[in-house]
GROMACS .gro file of C-alpha atoms in nm:
model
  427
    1UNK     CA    1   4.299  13.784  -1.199
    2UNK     CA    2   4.474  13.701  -1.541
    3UNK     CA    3   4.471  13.341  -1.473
    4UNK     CA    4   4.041  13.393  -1.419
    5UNK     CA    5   4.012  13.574  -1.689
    6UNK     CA    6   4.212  13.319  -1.875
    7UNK     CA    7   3.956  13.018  -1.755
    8UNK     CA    8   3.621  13.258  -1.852
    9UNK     CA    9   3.779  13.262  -2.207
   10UNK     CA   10   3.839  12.892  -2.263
   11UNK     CA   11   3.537  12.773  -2.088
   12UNK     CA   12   3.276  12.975  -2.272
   13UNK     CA   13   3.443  12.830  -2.589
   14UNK     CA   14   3.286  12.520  -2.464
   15UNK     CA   15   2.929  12.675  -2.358
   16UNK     CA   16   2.895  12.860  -2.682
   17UNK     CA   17   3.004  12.563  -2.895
   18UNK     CA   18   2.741  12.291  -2.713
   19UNK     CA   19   2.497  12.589  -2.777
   20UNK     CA   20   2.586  12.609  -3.126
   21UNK     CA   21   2.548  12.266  -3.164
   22UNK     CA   22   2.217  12.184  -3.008
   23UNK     CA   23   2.068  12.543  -3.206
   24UNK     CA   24   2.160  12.474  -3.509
   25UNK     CA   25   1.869  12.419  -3.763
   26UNK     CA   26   1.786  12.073  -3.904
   27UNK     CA   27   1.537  11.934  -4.170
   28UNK     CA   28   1.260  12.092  -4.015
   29UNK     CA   29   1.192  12.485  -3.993
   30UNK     CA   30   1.467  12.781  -3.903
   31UNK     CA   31   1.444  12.809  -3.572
   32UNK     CA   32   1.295  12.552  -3.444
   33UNK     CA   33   1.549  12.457  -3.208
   34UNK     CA   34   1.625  12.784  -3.047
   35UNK     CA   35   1.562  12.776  -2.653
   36UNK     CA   36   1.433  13.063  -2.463
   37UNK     CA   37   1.584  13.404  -2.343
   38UNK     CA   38   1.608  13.210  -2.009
   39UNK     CA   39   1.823  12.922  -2.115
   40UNK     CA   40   2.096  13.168  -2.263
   41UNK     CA   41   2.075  13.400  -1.980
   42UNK     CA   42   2.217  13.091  -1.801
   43UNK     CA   43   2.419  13.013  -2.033
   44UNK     CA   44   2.620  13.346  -2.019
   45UNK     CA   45   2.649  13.315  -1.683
   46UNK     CA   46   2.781  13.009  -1.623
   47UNK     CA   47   3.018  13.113  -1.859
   48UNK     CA   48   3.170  13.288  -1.607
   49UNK     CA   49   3.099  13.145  -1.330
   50UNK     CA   50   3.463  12.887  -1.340
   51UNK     CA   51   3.687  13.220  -1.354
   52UNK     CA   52   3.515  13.388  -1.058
   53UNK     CA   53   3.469  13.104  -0.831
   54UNK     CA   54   3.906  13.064  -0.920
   55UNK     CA   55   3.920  13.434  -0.821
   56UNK     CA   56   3.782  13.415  -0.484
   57UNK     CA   57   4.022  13.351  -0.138
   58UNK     CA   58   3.843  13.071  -0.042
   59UNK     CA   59   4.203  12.982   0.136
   60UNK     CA   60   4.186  13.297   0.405
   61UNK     CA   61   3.842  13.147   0.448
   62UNK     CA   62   3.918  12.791   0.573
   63UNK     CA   63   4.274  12.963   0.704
   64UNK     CA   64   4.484  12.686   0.530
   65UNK     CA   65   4.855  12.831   0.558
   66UNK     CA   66   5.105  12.844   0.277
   67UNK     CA   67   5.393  12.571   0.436
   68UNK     CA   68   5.745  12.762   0.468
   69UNK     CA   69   5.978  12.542   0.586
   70UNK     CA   70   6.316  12.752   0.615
   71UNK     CA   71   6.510  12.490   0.882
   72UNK     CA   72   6.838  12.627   1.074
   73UNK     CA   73   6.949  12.970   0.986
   74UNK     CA   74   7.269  13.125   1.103
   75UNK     CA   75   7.292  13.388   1.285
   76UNK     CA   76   7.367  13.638   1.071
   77UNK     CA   77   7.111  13.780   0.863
   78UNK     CA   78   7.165  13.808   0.447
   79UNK     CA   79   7.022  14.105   0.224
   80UNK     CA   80   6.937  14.067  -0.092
   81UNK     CA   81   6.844  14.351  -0.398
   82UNK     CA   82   6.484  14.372  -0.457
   83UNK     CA   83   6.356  14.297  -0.797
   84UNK     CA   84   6.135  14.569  -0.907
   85UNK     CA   85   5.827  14.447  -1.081
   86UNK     CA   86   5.740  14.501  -1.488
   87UNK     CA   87   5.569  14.817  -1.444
   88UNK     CA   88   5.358  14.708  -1.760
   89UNK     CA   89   5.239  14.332  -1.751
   90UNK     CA   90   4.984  14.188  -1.966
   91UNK     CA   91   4.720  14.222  -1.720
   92UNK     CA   92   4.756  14.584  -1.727
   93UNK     CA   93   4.771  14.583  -2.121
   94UNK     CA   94   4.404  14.357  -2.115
   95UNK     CA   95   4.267  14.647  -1.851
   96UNK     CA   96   4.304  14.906  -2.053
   97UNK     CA   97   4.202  14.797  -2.393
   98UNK     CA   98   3.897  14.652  -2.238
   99UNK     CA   99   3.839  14.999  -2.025
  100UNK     CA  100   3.860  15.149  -2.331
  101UNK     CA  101   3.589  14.950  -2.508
  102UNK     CA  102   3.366  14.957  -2.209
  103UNK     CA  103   3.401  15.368  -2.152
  104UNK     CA  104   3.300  15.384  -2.597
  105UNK     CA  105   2.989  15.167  -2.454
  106UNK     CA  106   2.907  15.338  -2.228
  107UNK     CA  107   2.935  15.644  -2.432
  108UNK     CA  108   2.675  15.519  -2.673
  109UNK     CA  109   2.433  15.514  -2.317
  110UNK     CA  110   2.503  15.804  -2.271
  111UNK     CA  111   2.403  15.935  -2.582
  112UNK     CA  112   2.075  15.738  -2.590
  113UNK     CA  113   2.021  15.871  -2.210
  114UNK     CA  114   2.010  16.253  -2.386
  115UNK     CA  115   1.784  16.184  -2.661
  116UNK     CA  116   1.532  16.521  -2.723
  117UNK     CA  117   1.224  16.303  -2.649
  118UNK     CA  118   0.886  16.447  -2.684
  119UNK     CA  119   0.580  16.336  -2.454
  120UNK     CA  120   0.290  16.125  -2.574
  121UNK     CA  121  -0.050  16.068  -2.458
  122UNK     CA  122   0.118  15.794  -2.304
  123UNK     CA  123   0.311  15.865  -1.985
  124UNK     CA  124   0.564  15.586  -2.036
  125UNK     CA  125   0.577  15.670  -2.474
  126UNK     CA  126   0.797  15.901  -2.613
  127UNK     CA  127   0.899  16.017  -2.999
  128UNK     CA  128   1.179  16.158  -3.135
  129UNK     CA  129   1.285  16.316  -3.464
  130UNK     CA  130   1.637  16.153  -3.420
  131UNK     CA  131   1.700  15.894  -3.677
  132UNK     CA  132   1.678  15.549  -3.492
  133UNK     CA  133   1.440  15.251  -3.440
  134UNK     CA  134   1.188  15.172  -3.177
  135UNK     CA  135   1.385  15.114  -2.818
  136UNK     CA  136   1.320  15.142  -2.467
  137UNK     CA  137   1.584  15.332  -2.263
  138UNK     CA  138   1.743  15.211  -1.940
  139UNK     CA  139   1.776  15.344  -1.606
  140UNK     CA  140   1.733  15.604  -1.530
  141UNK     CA  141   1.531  15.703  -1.795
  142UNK     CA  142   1.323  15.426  -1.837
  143UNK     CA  143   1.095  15.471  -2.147
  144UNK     CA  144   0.962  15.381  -2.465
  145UNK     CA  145   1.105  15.547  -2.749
  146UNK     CA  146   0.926  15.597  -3.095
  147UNK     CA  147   1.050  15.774  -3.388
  148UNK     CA  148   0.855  16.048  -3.480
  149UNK     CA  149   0.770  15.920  -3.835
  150UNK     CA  150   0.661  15.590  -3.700
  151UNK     CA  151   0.323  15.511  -3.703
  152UNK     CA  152   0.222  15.455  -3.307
  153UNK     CA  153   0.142  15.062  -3.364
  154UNK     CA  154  -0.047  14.911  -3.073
  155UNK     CA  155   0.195  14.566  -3.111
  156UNK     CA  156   0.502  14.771  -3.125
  157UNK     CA  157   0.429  14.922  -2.808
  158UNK     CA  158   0.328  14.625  -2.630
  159UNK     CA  159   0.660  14.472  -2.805
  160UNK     CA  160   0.858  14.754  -2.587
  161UNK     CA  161   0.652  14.740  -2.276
  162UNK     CA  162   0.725  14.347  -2.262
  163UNK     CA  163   1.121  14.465  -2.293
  164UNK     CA  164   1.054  14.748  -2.023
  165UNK     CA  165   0.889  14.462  -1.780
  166UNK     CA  166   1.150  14.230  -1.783
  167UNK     CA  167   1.388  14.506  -1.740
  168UNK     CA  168   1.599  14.382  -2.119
  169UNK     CA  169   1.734  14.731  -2.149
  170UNK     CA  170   1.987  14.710  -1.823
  171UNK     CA  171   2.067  14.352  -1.865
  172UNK     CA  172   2.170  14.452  -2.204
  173UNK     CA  173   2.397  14.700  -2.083
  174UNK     CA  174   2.532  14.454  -1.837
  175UNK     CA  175   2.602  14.192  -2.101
  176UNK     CA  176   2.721  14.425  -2.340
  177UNK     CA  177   3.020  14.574  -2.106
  178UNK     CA  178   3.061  14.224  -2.029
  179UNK     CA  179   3.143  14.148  -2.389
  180UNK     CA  180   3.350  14.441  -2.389
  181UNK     CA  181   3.516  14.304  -2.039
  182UNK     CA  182   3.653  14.034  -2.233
  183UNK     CA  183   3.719  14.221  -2.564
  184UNK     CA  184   3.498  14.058  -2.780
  185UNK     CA  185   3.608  13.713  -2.721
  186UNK     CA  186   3.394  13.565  -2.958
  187UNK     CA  187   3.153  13.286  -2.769
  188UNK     CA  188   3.065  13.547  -2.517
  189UNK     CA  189   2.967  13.781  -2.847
  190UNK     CA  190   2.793  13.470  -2.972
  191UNK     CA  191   2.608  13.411  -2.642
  192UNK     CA  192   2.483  13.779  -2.591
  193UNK     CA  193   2.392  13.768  -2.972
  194UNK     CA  194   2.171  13.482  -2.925
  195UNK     CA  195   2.033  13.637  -2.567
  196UNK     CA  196   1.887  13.950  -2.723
  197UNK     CA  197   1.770  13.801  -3.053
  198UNK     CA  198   1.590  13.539  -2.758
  199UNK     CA  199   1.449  13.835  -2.579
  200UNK     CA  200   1.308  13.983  -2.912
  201UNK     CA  201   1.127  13.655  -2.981
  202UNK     CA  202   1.016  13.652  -2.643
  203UNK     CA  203   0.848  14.051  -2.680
  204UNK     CA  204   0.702  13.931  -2.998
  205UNK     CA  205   0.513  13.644  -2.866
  206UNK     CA  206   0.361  13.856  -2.591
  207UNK     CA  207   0.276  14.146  -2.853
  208UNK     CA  208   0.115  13.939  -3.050
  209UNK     CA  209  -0.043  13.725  -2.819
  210UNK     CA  210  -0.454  13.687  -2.908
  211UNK     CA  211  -0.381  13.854  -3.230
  212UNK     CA  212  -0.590  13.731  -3.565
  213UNK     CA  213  -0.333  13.605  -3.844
  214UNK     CA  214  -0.435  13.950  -4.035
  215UNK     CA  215  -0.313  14.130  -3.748
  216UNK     CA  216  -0.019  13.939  -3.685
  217UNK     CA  217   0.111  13.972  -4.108
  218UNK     CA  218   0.028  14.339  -4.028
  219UNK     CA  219   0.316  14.366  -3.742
  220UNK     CA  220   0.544  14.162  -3.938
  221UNK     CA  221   0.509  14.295  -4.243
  222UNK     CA  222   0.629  14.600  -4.014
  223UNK     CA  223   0.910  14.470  -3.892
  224UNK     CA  224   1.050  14.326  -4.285
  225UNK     CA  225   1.003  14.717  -4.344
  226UNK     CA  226   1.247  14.854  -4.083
  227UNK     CA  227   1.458  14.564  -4.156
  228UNK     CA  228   1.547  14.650  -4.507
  229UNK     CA  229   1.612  14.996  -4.419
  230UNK     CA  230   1.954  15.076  -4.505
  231UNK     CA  231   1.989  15.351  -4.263
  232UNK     CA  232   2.332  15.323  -4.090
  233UNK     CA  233   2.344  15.609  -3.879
  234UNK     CA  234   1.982  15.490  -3.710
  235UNK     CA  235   2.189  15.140  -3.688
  236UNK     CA  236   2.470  15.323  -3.530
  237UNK     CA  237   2.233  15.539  -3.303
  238UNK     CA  238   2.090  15.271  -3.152
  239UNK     CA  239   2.321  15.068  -3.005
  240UNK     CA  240   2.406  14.964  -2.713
  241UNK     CA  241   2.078  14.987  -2.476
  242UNK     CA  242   1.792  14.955  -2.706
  243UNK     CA  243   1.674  14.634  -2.706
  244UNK     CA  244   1.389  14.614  -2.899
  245UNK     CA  245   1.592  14.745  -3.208
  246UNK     CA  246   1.520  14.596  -3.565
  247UNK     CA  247   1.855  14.581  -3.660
  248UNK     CA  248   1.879  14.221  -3.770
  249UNK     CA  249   2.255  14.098  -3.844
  250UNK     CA  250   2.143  13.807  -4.068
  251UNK     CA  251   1.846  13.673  -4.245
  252UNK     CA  252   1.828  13.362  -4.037
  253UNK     CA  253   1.754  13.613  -3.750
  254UNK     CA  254   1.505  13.816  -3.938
  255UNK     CA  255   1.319  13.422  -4.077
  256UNK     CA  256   1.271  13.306  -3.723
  257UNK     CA  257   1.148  13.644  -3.557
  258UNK     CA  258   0.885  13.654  -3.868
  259UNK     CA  259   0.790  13.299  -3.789
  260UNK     CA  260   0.746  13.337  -3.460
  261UNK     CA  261   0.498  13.636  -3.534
  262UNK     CA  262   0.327  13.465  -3.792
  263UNK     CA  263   0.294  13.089  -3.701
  264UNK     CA  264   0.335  13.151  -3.363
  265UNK     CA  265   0.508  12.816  -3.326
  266UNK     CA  266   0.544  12.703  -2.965
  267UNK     CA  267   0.864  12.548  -2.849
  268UNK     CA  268   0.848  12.424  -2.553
  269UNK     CA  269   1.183  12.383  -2.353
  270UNK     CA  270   1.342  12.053  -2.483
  271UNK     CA  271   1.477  11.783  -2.248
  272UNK     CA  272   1.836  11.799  -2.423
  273UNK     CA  273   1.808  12.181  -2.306
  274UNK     CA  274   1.748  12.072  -1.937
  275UNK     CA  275   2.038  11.843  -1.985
  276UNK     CA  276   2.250  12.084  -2.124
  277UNK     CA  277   2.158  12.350  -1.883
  278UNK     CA  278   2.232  12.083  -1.586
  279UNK     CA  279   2.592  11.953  -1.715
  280UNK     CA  280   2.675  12.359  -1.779
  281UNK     CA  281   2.611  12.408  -1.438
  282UNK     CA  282   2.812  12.145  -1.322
  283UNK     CA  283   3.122  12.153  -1.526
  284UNK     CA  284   3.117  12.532  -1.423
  285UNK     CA  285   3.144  12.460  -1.059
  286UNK     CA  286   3.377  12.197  -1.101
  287UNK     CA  287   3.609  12.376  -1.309
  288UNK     CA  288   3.588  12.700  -1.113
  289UNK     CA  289   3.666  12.453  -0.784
  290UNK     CA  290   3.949  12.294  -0.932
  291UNK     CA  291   4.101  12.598  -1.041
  292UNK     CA  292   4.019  12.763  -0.697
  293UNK     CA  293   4.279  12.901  -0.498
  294UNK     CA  294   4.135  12.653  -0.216
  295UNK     CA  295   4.234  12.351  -0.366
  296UNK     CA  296   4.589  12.508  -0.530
  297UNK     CA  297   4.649  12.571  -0.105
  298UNK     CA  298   4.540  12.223  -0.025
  299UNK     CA  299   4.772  12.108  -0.305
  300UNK     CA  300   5.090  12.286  -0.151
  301UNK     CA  301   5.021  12.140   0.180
  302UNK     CA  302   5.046  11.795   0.072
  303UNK     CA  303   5.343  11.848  -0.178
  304UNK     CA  304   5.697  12.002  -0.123
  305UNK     CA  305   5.671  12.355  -0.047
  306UNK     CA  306   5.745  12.630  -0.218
  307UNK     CA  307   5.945  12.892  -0.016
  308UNK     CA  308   5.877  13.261   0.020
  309UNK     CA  309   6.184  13.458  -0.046
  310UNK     CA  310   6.332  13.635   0.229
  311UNK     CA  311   6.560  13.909   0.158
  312UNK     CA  312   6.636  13.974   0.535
  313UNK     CA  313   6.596  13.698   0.824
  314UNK     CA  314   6.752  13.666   1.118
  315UNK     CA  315   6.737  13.353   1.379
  316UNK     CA  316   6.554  13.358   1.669
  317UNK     CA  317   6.733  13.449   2.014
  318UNK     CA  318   6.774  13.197   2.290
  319UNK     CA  319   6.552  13.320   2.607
  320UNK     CA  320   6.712  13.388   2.925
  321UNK     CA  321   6.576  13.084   3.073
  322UNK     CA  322   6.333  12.807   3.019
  323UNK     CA  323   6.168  12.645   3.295
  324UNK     CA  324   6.098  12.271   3.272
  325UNK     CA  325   6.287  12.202   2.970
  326UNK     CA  326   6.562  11.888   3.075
  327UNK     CA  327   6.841  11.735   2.882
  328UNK     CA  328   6.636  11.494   2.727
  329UNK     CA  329   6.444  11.775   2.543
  330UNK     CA  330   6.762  11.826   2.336
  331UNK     CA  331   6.903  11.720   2.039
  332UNK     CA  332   7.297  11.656   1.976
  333UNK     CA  333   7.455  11.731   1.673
  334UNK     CA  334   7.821  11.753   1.506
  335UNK     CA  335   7.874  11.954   1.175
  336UNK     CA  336   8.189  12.056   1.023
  337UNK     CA  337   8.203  12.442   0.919
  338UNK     CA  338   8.534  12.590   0.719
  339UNK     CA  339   8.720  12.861   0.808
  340UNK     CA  340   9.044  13.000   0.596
  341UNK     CA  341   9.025  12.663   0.432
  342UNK     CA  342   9.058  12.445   0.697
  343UNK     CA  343   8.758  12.213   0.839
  344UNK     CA  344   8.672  12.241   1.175
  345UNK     CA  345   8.411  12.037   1.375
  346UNK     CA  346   8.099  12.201   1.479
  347UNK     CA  347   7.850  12.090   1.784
  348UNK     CA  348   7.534  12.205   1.849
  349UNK     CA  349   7.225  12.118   1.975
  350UNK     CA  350   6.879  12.187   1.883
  351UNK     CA  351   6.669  12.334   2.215
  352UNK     CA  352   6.325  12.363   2.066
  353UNK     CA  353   6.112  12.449   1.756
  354UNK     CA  354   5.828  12.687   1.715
  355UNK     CA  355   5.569  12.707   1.394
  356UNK     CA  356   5.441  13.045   1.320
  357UNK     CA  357   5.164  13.173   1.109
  358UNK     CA  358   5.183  13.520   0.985
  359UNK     CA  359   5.117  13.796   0.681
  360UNK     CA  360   5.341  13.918   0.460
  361UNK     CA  361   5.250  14.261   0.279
  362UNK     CA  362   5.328  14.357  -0.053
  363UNK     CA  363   5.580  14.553   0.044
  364UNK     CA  364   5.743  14.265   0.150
  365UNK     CA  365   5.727  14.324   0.522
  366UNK     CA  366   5.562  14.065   0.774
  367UNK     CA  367   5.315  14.114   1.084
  368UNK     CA  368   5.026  13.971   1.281
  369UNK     CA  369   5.273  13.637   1.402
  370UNK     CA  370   5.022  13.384   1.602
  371UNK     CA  371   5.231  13.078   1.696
  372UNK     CA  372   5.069  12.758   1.578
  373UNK     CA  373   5.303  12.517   1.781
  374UNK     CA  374   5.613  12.513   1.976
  375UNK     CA  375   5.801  12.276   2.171
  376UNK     CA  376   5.864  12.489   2.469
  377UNK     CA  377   5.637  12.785   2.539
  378UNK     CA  378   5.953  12.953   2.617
  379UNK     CA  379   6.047  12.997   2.310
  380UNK     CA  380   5.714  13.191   2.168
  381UNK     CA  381   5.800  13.524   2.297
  382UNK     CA  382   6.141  13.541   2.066
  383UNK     CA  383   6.014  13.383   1.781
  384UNK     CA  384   5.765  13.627   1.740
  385UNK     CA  385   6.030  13.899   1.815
  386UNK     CA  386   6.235  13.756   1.549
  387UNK     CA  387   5.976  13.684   1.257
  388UNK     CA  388   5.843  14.081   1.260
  389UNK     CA  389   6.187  14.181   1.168
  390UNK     CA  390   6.173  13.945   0.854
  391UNK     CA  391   6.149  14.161   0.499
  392UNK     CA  392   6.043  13.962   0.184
  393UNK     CA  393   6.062  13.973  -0.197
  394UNK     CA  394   5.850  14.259  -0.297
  395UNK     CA  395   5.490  14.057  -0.350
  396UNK     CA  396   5.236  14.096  -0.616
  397UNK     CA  397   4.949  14.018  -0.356
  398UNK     CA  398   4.960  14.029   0.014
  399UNK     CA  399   5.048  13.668   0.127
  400UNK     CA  400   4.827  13.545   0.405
  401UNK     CA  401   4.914  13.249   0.676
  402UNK     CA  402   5.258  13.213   0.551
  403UNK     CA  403   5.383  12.966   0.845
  404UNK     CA  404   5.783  12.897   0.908
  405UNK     CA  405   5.966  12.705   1.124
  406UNK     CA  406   6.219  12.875   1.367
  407UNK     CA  407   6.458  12.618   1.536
  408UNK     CA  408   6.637  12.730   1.825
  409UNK     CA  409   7.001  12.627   1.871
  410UNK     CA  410   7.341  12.677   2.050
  411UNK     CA  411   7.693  12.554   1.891
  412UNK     CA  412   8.050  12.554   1.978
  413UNK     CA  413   8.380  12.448   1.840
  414UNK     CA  414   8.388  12.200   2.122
  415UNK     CA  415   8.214  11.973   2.333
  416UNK     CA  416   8.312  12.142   2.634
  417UNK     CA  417   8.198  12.507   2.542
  418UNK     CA  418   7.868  12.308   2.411
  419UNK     CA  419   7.820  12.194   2.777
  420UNK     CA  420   7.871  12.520   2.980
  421UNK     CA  421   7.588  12.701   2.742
  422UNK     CA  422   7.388  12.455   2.822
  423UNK     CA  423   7.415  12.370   3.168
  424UNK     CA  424   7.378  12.742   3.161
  425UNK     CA  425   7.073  12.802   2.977
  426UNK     CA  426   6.920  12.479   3.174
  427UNK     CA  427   6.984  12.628   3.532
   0.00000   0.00000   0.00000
């Protein structure tokens, strides 16, 4: 999760600078180069998009097994001390500062939620003598809210119903827990900035759509008005579900909304838009591929692998008896083992091999063995016996489709002890 959350933050860096950069005003008039509430809707989101697609197990998916290779053990088993974990990581630091800004959020919902609203002739209009600026209210109280010593202006309520259509209110809360998600990393601040002063442009064109320019000065001469109103606790109020507030946090903001509403300047989405829109897209699933825990699996399988520690293993026991396997099936060797400082020669010979698939939990304890090959179906039975009483390193996840390979052997200190264990287990 840390390492997604790690990729969201450096990859909307990237978004929210190309945005920047393709926004920003030229020559010409403020604004003119500002896309549409759609284009940073997508924008946010593929924003994201690289750290989730790393986050999901596309591995237990396409079952591609984490290679554990452990060779010939001994037979007796070793114990190790567990390590306990840091009870206090930096993922756990990053949850609860962000918890914290999302519950003061949410809060600030709540509060809206209560507002003493009175009714209207309007079902869907409501005032209020509380001190904050035109809104409409989210789930479940969805509504347009007036304050009381507002005049009831027929383009500021067709301002808010074009918010309460396109349902701006609960995406807001959505982005703005999002922002809070990633504690204010500043592109996805920038991003959600530009979303809801995009949304605002949008509810003005559609306010003021078939308006005469009289009418249309009237409504923005309106909006300067609440603008320049210096009250902070109606600024404070209103955040973090109404949309529709006039809260501007800069005059560039203020200049283009009071363009839009008087010049009514069309802009058209703009091919370097679509382009941007298309490589965003793209670089978001390639990044969020690459970083996937799909490929990272693919990656161990063709490189040396990385060996789960066991803190208790014990080899395999021979079967009684297996039918059909001949002398050739063996393999000789000769080792050398010390005791009290001398060097003695070992033989032994290698009777079969069986791969095994199986889960380890985080407790460290394994289960669910499936054999994935053997040489000798003989030898199934006791390697499964022998993997369940395996106990691993404390994990931070479950592990799933750890495989190992269990050889089976006999030894001796001499050739002749080597031959009567085998003759006998070949009878």
């Amino acid at each position: 999760m840390l390492k997604a959350l790690i990729i969201i933050h450096i990859w909307s860096m990237v978004i929210a600078g190309c945005a920047w950069v393709l926004q920003r005003d030229g020559k010409g008039k403020v604004g003119t180069s500002f896309p549409a509430a759609n284009v940073w809707l997508w924008l946010i989101l593929m924003s994201i998009v690289p750290g989730v697609l790393s986050a999901i197990p596309f591995d237990e998916a396409l079952v591609l097994p984490k290679i554990n290779d452990l060779g010939v053990f001994s037979n007796q088993s070793s114990i190790g001390a567990a390590v306990d974990p840091m009870p206090f990581g930096y993922l756990t630091i990053y949850i609860g500062l962000a918890s914290l800004l999302a519950c003061r959020t949410l809060w600030s919902w709540a509060r809206l939620q209560s507002l003493s609203l009175s009714p209207s002739t309007e079902p869907d209009i409501f005032t209020t003598a509380s001190k904050i600026p035109p809104l409409t209210l989210s789930w479940p109280r969805r509504a347009i809210v007036i304050p009381a010593e507002l005049e009831m202006h027929d383009t500021l309520i067709a301002h808010e119903r074009e918010h309460l259509r396109n349902n701006d209110a609960e995406l807001t809360l959505l982005f703005l827990l999002l922002r809070d998600i990633m504690l204010f990393n500043p592109a996805i601040s920038y991003l959600v900035r530009q979303w809801r002063l995009a949304i605002e442009l949008r509810a003005d064109s559609a306010a003021t759509q078939g308006l005469s320019i009289s009418e249309r000065k009237g409504y923005a001469a309106l909006l300067l008005n609440v603008l320049r109103s210096d009250d902070q606790g109606a600024r404070r109020d209103a955040l973090p579900c109404p949309t529709a507030h006039l809260v501007s946090e800069g005059y560039r903001n203020a200049k283009i909304r009071l363009a839009g509403i008087i010049e009514r300047d069309s802009n058209p989405p703009k091919q370097r838009w679509r382009s941007a829109l298309f490589l965003s897209t793209l670089g978001a699933g390639l990044m969020g591929l690459v970083n996937s825990s799909a490929l990272a699996t693919v990656e161990v399988l063709n490189a040396d692998p990385q060996p789960i520690e066991y803190v208790r293993q014990f080899s395999p026991k021979l079967p009684a008896s297996c039918p059909g396997l001949t002398i050739d099936d063996v393999k000789y060797e000769q080792t050398t083992s010390t005791v009290n400082g001398k060097t003695l020669p070992q033989h032994s010979v290698k009777l079969g091999l069986v791969i095994l698939k199986h889960n380890v939990r985080k407790d460290g304890s394994t289960y669910n063995p499936e054999v994935l090959k053997s040489t000798h179906a003989c030898f199934e039975a006791k390697a499964k016996a022998a993997i369940t009483q395996w106990v691993a390193e404390p994990q931070e996840f479950e592990v799933k489709n750890a495989v190992v390979k269990l050889h089976f052997t006999a030894s001796a200190d001499n050739n002749d002890e080597l031959k009567r264990q085998l003759d006998k287990f070949l009878e």
